[in-house]
Short mmCIF file of C-alpha atoms in Angstrom, two decimals:
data_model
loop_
_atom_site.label_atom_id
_atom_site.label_comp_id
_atom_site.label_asym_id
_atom_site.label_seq_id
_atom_site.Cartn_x
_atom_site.Cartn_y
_atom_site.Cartn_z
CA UNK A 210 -8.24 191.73 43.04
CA UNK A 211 -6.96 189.06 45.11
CA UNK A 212 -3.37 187.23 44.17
CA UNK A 213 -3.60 184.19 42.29
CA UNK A 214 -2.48 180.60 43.91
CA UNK A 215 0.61 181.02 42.17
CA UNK A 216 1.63 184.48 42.85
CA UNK A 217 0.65 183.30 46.77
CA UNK A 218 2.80 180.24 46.51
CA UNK A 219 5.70 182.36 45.62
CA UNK A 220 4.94 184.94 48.39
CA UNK A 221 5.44 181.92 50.64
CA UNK A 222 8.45 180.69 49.18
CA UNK A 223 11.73 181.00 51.24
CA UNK A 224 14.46 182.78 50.06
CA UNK A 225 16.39 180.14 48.56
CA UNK A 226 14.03 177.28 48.33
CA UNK A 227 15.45 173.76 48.81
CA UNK A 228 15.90 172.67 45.01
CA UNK A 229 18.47 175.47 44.91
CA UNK A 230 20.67 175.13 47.92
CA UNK A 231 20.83 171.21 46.67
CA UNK A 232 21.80 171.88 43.63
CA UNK A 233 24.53 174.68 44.62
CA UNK A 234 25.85 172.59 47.03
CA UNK A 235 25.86 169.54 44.61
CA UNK A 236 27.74 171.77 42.12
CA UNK A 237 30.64 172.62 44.19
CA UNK A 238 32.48 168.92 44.09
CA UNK A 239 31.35 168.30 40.93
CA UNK A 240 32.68 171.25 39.09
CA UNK A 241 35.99 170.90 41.53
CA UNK A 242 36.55 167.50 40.17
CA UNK A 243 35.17 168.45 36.94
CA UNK A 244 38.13 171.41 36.58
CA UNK A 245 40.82 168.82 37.91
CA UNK A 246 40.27 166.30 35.32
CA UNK A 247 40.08 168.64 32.64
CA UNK A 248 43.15 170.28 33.56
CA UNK A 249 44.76 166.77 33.66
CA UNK A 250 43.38 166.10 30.27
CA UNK A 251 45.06 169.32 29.36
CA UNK A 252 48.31 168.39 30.56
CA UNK A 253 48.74 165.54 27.46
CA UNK A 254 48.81 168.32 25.22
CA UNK A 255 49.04 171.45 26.69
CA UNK A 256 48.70 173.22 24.13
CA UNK A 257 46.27 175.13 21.49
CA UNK A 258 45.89 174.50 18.01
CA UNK A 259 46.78 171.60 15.78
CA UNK A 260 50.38 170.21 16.01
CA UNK A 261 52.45 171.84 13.92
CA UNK A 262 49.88 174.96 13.77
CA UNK A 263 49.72 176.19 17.15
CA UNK A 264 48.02 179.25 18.10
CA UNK A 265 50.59 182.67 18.21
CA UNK A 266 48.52 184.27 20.88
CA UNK A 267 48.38 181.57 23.32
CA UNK A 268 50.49 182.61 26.03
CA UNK A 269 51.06 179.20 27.55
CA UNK A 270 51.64 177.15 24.60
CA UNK A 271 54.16 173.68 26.10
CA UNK A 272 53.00 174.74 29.89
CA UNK A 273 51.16 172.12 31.92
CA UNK A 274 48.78 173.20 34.07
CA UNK A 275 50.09 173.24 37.50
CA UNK A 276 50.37 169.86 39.27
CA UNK A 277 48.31 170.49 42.47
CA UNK A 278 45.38 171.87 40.55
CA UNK A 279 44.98 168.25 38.58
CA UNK A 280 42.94 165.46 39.71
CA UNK A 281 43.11 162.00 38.01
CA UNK A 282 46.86 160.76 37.92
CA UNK A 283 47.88 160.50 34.51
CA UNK A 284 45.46 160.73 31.24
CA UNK A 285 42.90 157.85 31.24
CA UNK A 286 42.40 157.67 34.77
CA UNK A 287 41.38 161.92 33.97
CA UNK A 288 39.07 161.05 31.11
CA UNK A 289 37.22 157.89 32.86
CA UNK A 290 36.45 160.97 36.06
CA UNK A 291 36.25 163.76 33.94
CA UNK A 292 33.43 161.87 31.27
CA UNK A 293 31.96 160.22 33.94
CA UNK A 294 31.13 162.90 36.50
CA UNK A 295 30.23 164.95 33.28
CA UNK A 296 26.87 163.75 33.50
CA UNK A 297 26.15 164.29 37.19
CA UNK A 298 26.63 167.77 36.54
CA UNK A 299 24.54 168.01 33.55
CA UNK A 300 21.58 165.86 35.06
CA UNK A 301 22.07 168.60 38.10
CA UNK A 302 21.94 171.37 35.75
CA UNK A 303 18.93 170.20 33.94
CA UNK A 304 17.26 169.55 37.21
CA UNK A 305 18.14 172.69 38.58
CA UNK A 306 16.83 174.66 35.44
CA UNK A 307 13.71 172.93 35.39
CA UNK A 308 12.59 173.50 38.38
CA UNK A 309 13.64 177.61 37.61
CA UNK A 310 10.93 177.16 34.78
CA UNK A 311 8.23 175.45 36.44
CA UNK A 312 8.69 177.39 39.76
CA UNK A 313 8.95 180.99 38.31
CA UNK A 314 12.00 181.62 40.37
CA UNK A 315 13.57 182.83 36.86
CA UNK A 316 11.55 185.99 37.20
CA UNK A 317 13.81 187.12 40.08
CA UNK A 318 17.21 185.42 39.08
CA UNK A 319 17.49 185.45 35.84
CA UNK A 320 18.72 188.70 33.56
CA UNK A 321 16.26 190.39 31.98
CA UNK A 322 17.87 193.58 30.08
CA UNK A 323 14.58 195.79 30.05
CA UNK A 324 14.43 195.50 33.88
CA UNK A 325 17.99 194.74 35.15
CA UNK A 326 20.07 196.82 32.56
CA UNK A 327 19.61 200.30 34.72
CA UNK A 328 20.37 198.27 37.59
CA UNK A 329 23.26 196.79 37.12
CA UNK A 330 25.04 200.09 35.50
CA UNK A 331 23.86 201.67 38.79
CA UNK A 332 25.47 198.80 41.20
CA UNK A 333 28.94 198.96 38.49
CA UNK A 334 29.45 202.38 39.31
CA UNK A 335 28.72 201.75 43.06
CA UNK A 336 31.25 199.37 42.84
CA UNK A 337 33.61 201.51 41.39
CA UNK A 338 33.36 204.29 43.39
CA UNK A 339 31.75 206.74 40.84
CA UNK A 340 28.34 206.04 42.42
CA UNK A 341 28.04 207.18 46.29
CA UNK A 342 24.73 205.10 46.71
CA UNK A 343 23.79 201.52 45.58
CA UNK A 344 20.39 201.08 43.65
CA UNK A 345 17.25 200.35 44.94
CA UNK A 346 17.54 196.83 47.30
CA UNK A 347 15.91 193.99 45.12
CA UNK A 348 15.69 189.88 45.79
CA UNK A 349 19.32 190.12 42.71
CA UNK A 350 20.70 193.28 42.09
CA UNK A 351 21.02 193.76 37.98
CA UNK A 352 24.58 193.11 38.60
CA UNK A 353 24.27 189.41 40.29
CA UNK A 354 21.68 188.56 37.79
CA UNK A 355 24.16 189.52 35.13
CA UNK A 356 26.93 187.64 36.39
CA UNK A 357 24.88 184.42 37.70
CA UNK A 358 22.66 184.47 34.16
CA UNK A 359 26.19 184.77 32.51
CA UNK A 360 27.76 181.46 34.67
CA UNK A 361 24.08 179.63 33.27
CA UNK A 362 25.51 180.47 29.95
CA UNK A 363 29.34 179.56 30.10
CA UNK A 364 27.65 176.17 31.80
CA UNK A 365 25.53 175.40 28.44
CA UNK A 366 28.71 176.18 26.12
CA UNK A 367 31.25 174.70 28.39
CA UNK A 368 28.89 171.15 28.09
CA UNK A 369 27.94 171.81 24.09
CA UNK A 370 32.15 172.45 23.54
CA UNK A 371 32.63 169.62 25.79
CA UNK A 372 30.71 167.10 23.39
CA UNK A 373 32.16 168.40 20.50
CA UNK A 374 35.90 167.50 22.12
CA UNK A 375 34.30 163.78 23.42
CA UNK A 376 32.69 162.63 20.35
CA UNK A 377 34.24 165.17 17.48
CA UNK A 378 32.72 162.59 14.79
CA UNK A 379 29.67 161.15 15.82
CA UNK A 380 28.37 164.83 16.80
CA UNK A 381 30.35 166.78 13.98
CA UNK A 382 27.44 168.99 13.86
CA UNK A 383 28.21 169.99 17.12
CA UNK A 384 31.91 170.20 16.60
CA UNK A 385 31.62 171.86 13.23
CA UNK A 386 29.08 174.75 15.06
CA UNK A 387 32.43 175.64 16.63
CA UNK A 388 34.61 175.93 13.80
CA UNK A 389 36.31 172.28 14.42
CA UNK A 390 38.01 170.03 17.33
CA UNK A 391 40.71 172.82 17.81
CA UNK A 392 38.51 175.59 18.42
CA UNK A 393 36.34 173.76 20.41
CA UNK A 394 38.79 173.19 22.87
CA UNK A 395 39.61 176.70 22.76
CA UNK A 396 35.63 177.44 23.57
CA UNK A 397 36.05 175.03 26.22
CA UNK A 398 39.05 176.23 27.68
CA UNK A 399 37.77 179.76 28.01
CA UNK A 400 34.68 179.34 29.49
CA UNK A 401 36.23 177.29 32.44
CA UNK A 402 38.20 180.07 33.20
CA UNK A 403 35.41 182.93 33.02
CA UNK A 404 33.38 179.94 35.49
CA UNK A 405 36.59 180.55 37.39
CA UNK A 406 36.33 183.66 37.63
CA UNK A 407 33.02 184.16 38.03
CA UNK A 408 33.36 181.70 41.00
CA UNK A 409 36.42 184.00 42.13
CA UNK A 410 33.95 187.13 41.94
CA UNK A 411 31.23 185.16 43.62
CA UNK A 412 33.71 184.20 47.26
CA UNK A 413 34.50 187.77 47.34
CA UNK A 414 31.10 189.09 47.73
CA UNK A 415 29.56 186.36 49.70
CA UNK A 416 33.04 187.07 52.09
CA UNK A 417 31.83 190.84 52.05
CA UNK A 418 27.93 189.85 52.59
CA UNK A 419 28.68 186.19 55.04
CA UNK A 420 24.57 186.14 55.82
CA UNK A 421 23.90 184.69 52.51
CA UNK A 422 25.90 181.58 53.51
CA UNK A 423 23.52 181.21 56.49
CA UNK A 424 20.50 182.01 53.83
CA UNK A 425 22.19 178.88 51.46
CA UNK A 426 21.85 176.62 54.08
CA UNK A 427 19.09 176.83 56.44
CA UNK A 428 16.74 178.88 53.16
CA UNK A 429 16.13 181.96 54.87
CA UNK A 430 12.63 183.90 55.57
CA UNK A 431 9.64 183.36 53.42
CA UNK A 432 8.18 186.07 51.06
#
């Protein structure tokens, strides 16, 4: 039986197809500026929990994030970037995760446990030295689709936290998913630094495996 017009289509289909090397390459300011802001927003209160309730097992309760890793001068100038950029990134996200749907590249980027749970167990131990070999060579190892289905993830909560923090009464619904305004922003908090070090995780291998910046930006071979 011959392959259908779609599977053929997707035989033909470069490595990283143009919709996705725009949007990475989109994401990279935004989320730096993004990050900046936030951490200038931060900086007003640095802090977790309500005043006169904070949080025990915050570490860094009173600490300001670092001065060289804020962007936006003091606290409205932060906001106006931080809400305004906000929605570049989302309308890049939703772009970028259509076109996964409609194109079928989800089938070989995004985690499926049935398929990819073996996998990436097999490419852990690699990594750790308890496994001599890698795994069988696929388009993702389990692993990468793990960790780049688990940034997708972090993205939707970081937003969803995000708009429980901007508009904590209009969408209480969304804020009181959360638990409240306080543990939003913890919600938020964390998953910006799991993106961070996911993003961390992700320079180290692309420094270890420096073809696949060539593959980001000229798309690399068809099939």
């Amino acid at each position: 039986m011959g392959l259908s017009t779609a599977e053929n289509r997707r035989k033909e289909r470069r490595a990283q197809p143009a919709a996705i090397r725009l949007a990475h390459w989109i994401n990279i300011p935004l989320l730096v500026i993004m990050a900046g802001s936030g951490l200038q927003i931060l900086a007003a209160y640095p802090a977790l929990g309500p005043r006169g309730a904070q949080y025990g097992w915050y570490p860094f309760q009173n600490d300001a994030p670092p001065s060289w890793l804020r962007i936006g001068g003091w606290l409205a100038g932060a906001r106006h970037l931080h809400f305004a950029i906000a929605w570049f990134l989302i309308l890049n996200a939703a772009i970028y995760l259509i076109y996964l749907a409609a194109s079928g590249e989800w089938r070989r980027r995004i985690f499926i446990p049935r398929r990819d749970t073996a996998n990436a167990l097999a490419m852990l131990g690699y990594y750790l030295r308890v496994r001599k070999t890698p795994p069988p060579e696929d388009f993702y190892n389990g692993a990468q689709r793990l960790a780049y289905t688990s940034a997708i993830l972090f993205g939707v909560v970081v937003v969803l936290s995000g708009l429980a923090i901007y508009k904590p009464v209009q969408l209480y619904w969304i804020t009181a998913a959360f638990g409240g305004y306080d543990v939003a922003r913890v919600v938020h908090l964390s998953c910006l630094v799991l993106l961070a070090l996911f993003t961390a995780m992700h320079l180290v291998l692309v420094a270890l495996h420096p073809r696949t910046i060539v593959t980001m930006l000229t798309g690399g071979q068809r099939g």
